[in-house]
Coordinates of C-alpha atoms and ligand atoms in Angstrom, one line a residue:
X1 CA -66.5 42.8 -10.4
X2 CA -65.3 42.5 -6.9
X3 CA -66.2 39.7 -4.4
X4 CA -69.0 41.4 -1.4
X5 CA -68.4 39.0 1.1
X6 CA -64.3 39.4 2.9
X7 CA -65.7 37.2 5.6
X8 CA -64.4 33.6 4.7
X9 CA -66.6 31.5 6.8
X10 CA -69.9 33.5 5.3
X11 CA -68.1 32.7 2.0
X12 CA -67.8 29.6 2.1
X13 CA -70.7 28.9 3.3
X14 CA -72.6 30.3 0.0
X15 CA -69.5 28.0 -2.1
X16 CA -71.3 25.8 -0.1
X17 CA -75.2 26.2 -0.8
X18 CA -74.3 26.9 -4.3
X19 CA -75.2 31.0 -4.0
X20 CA -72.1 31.6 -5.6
X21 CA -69.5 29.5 -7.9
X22 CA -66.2 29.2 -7.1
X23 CA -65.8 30.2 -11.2
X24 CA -67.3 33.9 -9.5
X25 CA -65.1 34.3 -6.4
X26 CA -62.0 33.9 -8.6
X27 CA -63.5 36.2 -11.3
X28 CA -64.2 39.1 -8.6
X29 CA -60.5 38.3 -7.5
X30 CA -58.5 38.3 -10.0
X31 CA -60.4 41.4 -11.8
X32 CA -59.6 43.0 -8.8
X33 CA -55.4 41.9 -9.1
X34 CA -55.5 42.7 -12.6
X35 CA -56.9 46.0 -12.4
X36 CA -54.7 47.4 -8.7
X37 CA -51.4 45.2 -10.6
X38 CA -49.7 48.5 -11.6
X39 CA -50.5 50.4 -8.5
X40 CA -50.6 48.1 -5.4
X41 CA -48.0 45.4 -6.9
X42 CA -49.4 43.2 -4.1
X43 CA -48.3 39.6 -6.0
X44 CA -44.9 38.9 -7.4
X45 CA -46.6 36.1 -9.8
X46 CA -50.2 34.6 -10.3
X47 CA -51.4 31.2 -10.4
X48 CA -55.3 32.1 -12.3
X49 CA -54.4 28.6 -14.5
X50 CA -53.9 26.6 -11.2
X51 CA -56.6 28.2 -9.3
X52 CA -59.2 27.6 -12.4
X53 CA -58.4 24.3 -12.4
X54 CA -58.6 23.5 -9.1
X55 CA -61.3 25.7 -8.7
X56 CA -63.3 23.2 -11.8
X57 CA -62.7 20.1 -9.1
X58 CA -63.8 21.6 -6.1
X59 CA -66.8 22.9 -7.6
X60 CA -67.6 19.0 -9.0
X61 CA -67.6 17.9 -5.4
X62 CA -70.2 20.5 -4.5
X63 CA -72.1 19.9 -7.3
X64 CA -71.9 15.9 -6.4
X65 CA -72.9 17.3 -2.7
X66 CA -69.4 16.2 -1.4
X67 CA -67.7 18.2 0.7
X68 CA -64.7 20.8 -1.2
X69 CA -62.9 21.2 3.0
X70 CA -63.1 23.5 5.2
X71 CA -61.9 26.3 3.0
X72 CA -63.3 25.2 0.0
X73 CA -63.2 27.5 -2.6
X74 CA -61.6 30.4 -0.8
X75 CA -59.2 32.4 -2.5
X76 CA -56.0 32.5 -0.5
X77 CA -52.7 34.5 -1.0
X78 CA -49.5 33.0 -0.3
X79 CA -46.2 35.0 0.5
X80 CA -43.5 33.9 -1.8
X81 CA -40.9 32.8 1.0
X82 CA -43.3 29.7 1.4
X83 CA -42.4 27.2 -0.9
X84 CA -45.6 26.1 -3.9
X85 CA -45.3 23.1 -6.0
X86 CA -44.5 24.2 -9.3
X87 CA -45.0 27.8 -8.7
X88 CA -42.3 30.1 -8.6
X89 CA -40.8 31.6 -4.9
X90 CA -39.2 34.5 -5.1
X91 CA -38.6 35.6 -1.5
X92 CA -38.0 39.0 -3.5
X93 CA -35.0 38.4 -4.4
X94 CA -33.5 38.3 -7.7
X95 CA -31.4 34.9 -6.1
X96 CA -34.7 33.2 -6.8
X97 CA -36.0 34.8 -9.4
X98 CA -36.5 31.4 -11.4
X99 CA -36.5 29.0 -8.6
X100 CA -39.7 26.9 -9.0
X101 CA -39.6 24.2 -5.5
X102 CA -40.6 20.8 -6.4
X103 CA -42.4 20.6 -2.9
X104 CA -45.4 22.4 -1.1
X105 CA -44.1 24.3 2.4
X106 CA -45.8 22.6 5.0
X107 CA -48.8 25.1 5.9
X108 CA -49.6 25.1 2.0
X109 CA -50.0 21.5 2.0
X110 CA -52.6 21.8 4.4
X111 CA -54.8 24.7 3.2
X112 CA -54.6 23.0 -0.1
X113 CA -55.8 19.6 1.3
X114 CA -58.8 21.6 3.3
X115 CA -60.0 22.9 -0.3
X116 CA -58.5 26.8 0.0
X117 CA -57.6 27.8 -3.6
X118 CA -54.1 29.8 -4.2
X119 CA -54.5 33.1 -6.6
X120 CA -50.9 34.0 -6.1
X121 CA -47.6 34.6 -4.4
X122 CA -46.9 38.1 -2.6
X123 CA -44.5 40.5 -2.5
X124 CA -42.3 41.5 0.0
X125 CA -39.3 42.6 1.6
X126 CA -36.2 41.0 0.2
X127 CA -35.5 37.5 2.3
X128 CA -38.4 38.9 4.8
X129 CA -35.6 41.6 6.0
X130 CA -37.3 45.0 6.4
X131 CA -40.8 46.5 7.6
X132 CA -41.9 48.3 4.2
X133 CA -41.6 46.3 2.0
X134 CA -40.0 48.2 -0.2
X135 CA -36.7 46.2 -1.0
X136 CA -37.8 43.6 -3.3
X137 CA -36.3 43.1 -6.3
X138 CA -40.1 43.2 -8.0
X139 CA -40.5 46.7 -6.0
X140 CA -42.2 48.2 -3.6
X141 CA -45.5 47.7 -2.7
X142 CA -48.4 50.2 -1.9
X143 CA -50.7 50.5 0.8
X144 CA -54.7 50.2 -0.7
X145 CA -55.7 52.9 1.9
X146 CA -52.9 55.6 0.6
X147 CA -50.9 54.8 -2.5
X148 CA -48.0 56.9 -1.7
X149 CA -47.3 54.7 1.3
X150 CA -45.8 51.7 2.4
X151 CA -47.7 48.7 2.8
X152 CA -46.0 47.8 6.0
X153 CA -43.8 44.7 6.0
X154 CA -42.2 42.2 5.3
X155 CA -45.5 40.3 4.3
X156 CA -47.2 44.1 2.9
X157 CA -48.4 42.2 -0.4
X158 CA -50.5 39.6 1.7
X159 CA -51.9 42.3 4.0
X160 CA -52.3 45.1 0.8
X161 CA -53.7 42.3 -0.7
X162 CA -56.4 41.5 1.8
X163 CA -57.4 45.4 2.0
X164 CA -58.0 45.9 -1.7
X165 CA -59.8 42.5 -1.8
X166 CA -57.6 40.8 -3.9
X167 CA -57.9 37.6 -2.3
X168 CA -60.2 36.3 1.3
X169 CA -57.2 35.2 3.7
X170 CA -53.5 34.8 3.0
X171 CA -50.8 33.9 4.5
X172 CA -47.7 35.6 5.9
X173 CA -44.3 34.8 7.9
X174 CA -43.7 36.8 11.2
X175 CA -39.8 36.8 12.4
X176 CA -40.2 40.1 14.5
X177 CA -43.5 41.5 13.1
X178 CA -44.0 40.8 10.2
X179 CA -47.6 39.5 9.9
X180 CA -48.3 42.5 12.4
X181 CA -46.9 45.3 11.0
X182 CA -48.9 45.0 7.7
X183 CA -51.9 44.1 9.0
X184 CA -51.4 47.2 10.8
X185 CA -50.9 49.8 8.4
X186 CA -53.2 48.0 5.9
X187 CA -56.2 47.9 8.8
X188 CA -56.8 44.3 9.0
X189 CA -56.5 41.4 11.1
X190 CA -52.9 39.7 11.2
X191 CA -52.3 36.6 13.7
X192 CA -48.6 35.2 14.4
X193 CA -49.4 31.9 16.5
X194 CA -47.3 30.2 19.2
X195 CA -43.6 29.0 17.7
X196 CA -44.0 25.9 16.9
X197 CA -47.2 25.6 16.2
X198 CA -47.0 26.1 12.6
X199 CA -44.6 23.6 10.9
X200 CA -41.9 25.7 9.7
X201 CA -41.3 22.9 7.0
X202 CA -40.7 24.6 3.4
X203 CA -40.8 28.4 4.9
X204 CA -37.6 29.7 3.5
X205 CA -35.5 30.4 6.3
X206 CA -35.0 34.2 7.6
X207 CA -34.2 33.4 11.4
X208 CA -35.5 29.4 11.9
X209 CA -35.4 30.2 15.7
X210 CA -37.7 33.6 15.0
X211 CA -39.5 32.3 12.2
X212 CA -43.3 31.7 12.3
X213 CA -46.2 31.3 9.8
X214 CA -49.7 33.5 10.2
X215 CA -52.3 34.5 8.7
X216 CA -54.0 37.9 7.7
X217 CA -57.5 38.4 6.9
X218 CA -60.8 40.7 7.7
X219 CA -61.5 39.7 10.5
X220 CA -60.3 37.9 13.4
X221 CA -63.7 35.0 12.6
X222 CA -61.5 34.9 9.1
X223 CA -57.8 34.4 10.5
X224 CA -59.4 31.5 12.6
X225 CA -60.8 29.7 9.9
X226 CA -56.9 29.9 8.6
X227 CA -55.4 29.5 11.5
X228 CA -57.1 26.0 12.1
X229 CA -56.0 24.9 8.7
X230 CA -52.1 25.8 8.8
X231 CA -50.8 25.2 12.4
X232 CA -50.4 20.9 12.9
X233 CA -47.5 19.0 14.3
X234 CA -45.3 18.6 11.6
X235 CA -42.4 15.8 11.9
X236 CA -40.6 17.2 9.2
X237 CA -39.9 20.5 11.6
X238 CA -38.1 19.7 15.0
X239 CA -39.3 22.6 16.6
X240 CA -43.0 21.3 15.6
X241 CA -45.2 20.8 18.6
X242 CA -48.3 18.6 18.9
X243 CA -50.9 20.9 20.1
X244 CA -54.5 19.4 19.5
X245 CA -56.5 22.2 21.7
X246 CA -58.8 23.9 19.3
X247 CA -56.8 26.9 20.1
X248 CA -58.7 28.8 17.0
X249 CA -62.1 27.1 18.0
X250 CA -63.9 30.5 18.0
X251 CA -66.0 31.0 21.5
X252 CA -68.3 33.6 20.7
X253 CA -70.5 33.7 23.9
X254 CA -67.3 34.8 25.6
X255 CA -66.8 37.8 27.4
X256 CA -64.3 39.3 29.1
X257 CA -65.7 40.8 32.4
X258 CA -62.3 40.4 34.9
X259 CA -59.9 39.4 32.3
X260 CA -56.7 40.7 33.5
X261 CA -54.9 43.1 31.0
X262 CA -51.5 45.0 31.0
X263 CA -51.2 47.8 29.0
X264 CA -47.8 48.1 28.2
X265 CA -47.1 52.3 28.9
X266 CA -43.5 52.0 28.0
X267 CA -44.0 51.4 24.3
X268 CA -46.4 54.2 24.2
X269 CA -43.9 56.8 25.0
X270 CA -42.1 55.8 22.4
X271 CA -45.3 56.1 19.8
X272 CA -46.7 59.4 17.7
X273 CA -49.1 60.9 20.0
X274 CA -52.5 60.0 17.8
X275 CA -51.3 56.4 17.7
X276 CA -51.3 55.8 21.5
X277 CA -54.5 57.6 22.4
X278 CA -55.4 55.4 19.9
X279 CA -54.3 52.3 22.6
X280 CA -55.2 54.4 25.5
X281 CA -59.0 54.4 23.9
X282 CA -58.6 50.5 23.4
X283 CA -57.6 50.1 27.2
X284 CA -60.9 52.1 28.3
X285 CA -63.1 50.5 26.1
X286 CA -62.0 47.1 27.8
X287 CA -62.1 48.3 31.3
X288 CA -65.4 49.4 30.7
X289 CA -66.2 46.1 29.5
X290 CA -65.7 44.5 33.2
X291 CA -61.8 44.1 32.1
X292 CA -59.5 44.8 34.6
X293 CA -56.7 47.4 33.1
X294 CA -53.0 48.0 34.7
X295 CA -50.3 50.0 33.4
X296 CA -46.4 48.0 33.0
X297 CA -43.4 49.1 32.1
X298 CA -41.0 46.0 30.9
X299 CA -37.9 46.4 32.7
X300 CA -36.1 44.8 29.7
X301 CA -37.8 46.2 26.7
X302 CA -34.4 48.6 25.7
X303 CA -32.4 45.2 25.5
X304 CA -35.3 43.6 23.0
X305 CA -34.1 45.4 20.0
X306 CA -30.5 45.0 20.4
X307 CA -31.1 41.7 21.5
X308 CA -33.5 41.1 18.2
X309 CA -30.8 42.1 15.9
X310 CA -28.2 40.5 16.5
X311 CA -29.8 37.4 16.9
X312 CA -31.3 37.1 13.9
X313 CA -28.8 38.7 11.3
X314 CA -26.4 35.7 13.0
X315 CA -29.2 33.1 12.0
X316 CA -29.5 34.6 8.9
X317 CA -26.4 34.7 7.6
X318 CA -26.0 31.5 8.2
X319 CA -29.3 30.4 6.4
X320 CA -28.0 32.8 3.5
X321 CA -24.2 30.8 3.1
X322 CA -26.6 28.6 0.8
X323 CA -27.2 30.4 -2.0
X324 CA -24.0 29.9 -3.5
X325 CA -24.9 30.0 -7.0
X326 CA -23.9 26.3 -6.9
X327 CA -27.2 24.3 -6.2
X328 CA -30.2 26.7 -7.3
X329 CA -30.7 30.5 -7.1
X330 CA -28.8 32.9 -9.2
X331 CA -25.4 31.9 -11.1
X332 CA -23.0 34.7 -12.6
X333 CA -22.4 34.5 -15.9
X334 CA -18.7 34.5 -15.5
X335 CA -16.0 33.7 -13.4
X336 CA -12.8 31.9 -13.3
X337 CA -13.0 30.1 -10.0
X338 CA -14.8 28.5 -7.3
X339 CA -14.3 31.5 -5.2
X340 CA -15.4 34.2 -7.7
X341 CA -18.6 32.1 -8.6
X342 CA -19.7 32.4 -5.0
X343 CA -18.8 36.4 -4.7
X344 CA -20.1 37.3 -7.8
X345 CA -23.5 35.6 -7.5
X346 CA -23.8 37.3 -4.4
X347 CA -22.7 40.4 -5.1
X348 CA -25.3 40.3 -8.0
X349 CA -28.1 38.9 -6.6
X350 CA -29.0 40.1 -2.9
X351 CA -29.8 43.5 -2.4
X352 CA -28.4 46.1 0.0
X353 CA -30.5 45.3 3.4
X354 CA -29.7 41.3 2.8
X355 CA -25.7 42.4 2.5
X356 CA -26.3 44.3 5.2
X357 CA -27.3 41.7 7.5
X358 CA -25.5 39.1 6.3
X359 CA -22.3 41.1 6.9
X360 CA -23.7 42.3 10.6
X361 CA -24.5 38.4 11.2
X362 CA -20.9 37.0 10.1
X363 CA -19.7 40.2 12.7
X364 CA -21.9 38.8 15.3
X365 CA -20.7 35.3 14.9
X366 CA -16.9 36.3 14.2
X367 CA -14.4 34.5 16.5
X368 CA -13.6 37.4 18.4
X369 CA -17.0 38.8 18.7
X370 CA -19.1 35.6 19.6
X371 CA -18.7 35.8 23.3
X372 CA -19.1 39.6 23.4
X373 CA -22.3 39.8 21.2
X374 CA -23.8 36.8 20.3
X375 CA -24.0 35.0 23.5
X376 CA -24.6 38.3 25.5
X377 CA -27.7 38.5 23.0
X378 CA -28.6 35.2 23.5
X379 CA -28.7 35.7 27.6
X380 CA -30.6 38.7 27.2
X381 CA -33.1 37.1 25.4
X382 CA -33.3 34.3 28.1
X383 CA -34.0 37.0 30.6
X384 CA -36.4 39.6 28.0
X385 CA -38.7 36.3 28.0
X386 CA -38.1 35.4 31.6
X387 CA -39.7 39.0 32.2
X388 CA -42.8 38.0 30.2
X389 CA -43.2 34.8 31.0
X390 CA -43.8 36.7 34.8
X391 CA -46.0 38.7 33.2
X392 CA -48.2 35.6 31.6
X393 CA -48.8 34.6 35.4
X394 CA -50.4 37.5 36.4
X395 CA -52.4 38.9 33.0
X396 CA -53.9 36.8 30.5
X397 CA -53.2 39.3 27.7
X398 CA -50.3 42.7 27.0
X399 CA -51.9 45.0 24.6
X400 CA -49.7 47.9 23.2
X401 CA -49.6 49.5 20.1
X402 CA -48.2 47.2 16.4
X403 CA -45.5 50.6 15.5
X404 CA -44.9 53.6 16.7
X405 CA -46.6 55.3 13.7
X406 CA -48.8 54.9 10.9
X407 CA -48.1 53.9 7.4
X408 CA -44.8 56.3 6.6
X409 CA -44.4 57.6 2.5
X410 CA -42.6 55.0 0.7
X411 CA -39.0 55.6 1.5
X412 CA -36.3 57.8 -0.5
X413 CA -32.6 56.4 -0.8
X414 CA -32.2 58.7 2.4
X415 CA -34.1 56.3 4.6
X416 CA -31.7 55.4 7.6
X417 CA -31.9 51.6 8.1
X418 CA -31.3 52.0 11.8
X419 CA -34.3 53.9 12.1
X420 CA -36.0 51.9 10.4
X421 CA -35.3 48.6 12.1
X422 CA -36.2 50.9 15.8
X423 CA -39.8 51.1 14.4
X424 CA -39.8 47.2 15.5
X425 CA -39.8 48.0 19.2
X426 CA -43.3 47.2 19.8
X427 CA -43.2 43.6 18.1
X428 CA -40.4 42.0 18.3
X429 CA -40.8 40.4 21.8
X430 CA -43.4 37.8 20.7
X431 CA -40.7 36.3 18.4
X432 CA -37.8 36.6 21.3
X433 CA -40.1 34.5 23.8
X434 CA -41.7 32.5 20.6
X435 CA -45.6 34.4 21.9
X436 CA -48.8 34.5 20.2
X437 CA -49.1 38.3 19.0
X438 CA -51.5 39.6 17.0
X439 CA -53.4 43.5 15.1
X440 CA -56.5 44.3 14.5
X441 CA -57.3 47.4 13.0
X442 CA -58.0 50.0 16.6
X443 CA -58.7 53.5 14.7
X444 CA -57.5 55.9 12.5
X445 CA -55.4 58.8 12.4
X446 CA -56.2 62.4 11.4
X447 CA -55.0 61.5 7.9
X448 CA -57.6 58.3 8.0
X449 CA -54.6 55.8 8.1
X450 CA -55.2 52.5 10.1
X451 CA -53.7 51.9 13.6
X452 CA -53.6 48.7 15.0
X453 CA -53.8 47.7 18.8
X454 CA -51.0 44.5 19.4
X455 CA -52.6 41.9 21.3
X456 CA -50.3 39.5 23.0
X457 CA -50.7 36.1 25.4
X458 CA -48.6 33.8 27.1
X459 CA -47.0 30.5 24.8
X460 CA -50.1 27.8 23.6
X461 CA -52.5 31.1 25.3
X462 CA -54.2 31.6 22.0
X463 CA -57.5 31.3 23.4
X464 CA -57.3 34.4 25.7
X465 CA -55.8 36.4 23.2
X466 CA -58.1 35.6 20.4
X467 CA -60.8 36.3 23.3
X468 CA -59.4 39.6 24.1
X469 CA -59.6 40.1 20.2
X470 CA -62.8 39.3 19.2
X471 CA -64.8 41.2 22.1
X472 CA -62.6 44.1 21.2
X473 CA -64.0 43.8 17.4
X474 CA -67.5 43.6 18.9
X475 CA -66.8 46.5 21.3
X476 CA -65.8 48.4 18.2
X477 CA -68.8 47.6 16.6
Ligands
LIG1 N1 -38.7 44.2 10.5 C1 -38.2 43.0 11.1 C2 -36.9 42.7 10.5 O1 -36.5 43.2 9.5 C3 -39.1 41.9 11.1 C4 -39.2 41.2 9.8 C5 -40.0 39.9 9.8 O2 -40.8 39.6 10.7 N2 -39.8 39.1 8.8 O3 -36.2 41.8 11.0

């Protein structure tokens, strides 16, 4: 029996008045996990135990007429780069295959303290490298609205998860699109707040200047209701900011009659034909809405990949030099030194992308090569965000399309990983200039796969792009 109700606020409002146990959300949930496990392969492990349990003491409160939180009672998904108590975190990887952290990351301490109740951790690209995710070491997984495609990545299992119902919000990590992207092809809401506004604290590290917690969900109501509970100033993460501004208050009276909007023409050029008439429709339906529409062209955007890439495969092959096979993570059976312990650990354990990039970072930070790529990278990036930051003065919001396509077929060994990593264009900006980004499902194709429209505001702007947001999902009806 599946749960009705994917809005989370409705939900947990009938937790509330007793319409429904929490015992019966977690039923309909993890009947739906159990019966999609062999298809979908949207969690890499299952907490039903935990989530019983802690479902048994929320459900006391109620019945006592205490209060279970804010999310009391609501099923949440977690993606396994963010560190649970006792629960094992993959990041994909066969490097962690049996790492269980002895801490909660930061944002699932604080879901957990406002009552939410954890059903699992997700699947996903191996280390958060990739936009299928199709290179974990627990394999691919499947999109709910076509099972012979990807899910979109890195965090597909949270978003797959979300479309076949197999949990009410859950949480993803976004280093150039990754909360996006799979909201995207999965057709639901995915939200990537300001850097720094979600402690980065126990997030296993991809790119720690790039990283960024968010959340997926129905709706963008839904994401909200997440998005209040994870994002608070965190001393435990320098780059944590103190940010009290009810960002994800919702302000449902609000309309957008001479909101200014740039619609960014240059990424769709670069987008299959049905996905940016897609965005053109989204444009018109906010200009006819009293919004006031211009078409930009960033005069930067063919530095933001390059830019992107090298950036963070230097961060993260630095973060990466820690799995050593000395202090947790995978250790090879044999070897007859210190040196052949590291190499063989490695060799065994990460997969091709994650050798990949940690060769391409080690390039990128090489002695000779520093000047010439890493620091050209990082200038470029100063100037990519100066460009938006201009852009923030004069419109409150940049919409454009999340990729240049809809869900593609799960990839064959033939997949070119350059290609792949060009299907980022439209997203990775928001990480370079640390932005609020965010999809929500836009249309459909002729093939009735989801496209989602990108949303985008200036730094600690949430308001006007979650404004720009929900009038669009009224607009759309
Ligand atoms: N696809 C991008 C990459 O591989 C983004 C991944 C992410 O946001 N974690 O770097």
């Amino acid at each position: 029996m599946s749960i009705a109700e994917k809005n989370a606020l409705r939900l947990a409002k009938m937790i509330k008045e007793k319409k429904l146990s929490i015992r019966e959300v977690l039923d309909g949930i993890f009947d739906d996990i159990e019966r999609n496990k062999a298809v979908l392969n949207c969690y890499i492990s299952t907490d039903s135990e935990g989530a019983y349990r802690e479902a048994e003491r929320l459900q006391k409160l109620i019945d006592k007429g205490e209060d279970p939180g804010a999310l009391g009672g609501i099923p949440i998904a977690v993606k396994d780069n963010l560190c649970t108590a006792g629960l094992r975190t993959t990041c994909g990887s066969k490097m962690l295959e049996n790492f269980c952290p002895p801490y909660d990351a930061a944002v699932v301490e604080n879901i957990k303290k406002a009552g939410a109740i954890i059903s699992g951790k997700t699947n996903m690209d191996e280390f958060a490298f990739g936009s299928q995710s199709d290179s974990s070491y627990f394999g691919a997984v499947r999109n709910p609205v076509d099972t012979k495609r990807s899910a979109g990545g890195s965090s597909g299992g949270s978003a797959a998860a979300i479309a076949a119902g197999e949990a009410v919000l859950a949480l993803g990590t976004d280093t150039g699109g990754s909360v996006r992207l799979p909201a995207s092809h999965c057709g639901v809401v995915g939200i990537k707040p300001t850097y720094g506004r979600a402690s980065r604290y126990g997030l296993i590290a991809y790119a720690s200047s790039f990283d960024q917690a968010g959340v997926i969900a129905a709706d963008v109501e839904s994401a909200l209701m997440g998005l209040k509970q994870i994002c608070s100033y965190d001393r435990r993460d320098a780059t944590s900011v103190l940010c009290d501004d009810g960002a994800f208050d919702l302000d449902s009276s609000a309309d957008i009659k001479g909101m200014r909007i740039g619609l960014c023409e240059d990424i769709l050029k670069s987008c299959d034909t049905e996905v940016s008439a897609t965005i053109r429709a989204a444009a018109a339906e906010y200009e006819k809405a009293g919004a006031v529409v211009e078409s930009i062209s960033l005069k930067k955007r063919e530095y933001e990949l390059p830019a992107y890439y090298a950036l963070v495969c230097a961060e993260a092959s630095s973060n990466l030099e820690r799995y050593d096979g000395v202090k947790y993570g995978y250790r090879t059976s044999e070897y007859k030194d210190m040196e052949e312990l590291y190499v063989k650990s490695r060799t065994e354990a990460f997969g091709p992308e994650v050798k990949r990039r940690i060769m391409l970072g080690a390039h990128v930070l090489s002695a000779g090569y520093y000047d010439d790529i890493y620091l050209r990278a990082m200038k470029m990036r100063r100037l990519i965000t100066k460009e938006y930051d201009e852009l923030f003065e004069k419109y409150d919001a940049l919409i454009s399309a999340v990729s240049p396509e809809t869900a593609p077929l799960l990839k064959n060994e033939k997949t070119d990983p350059v290609k792949e990593c060009a299907k980022d264009l439209c997203t990775v900006a928001a990480n370079l200039g640390g932005y609020p980004a965010m999809s929500i499902p836009a249309g459909t194709d002729s093939k009735g796969l989801p496209i989602g429209l990108q949303i985008m505001s200036g730094r600690f702007e949430e308001r006007k792009m979650i404004k720009a947001a929900y009038a669009f999902e009224r607009l759309k009806g």
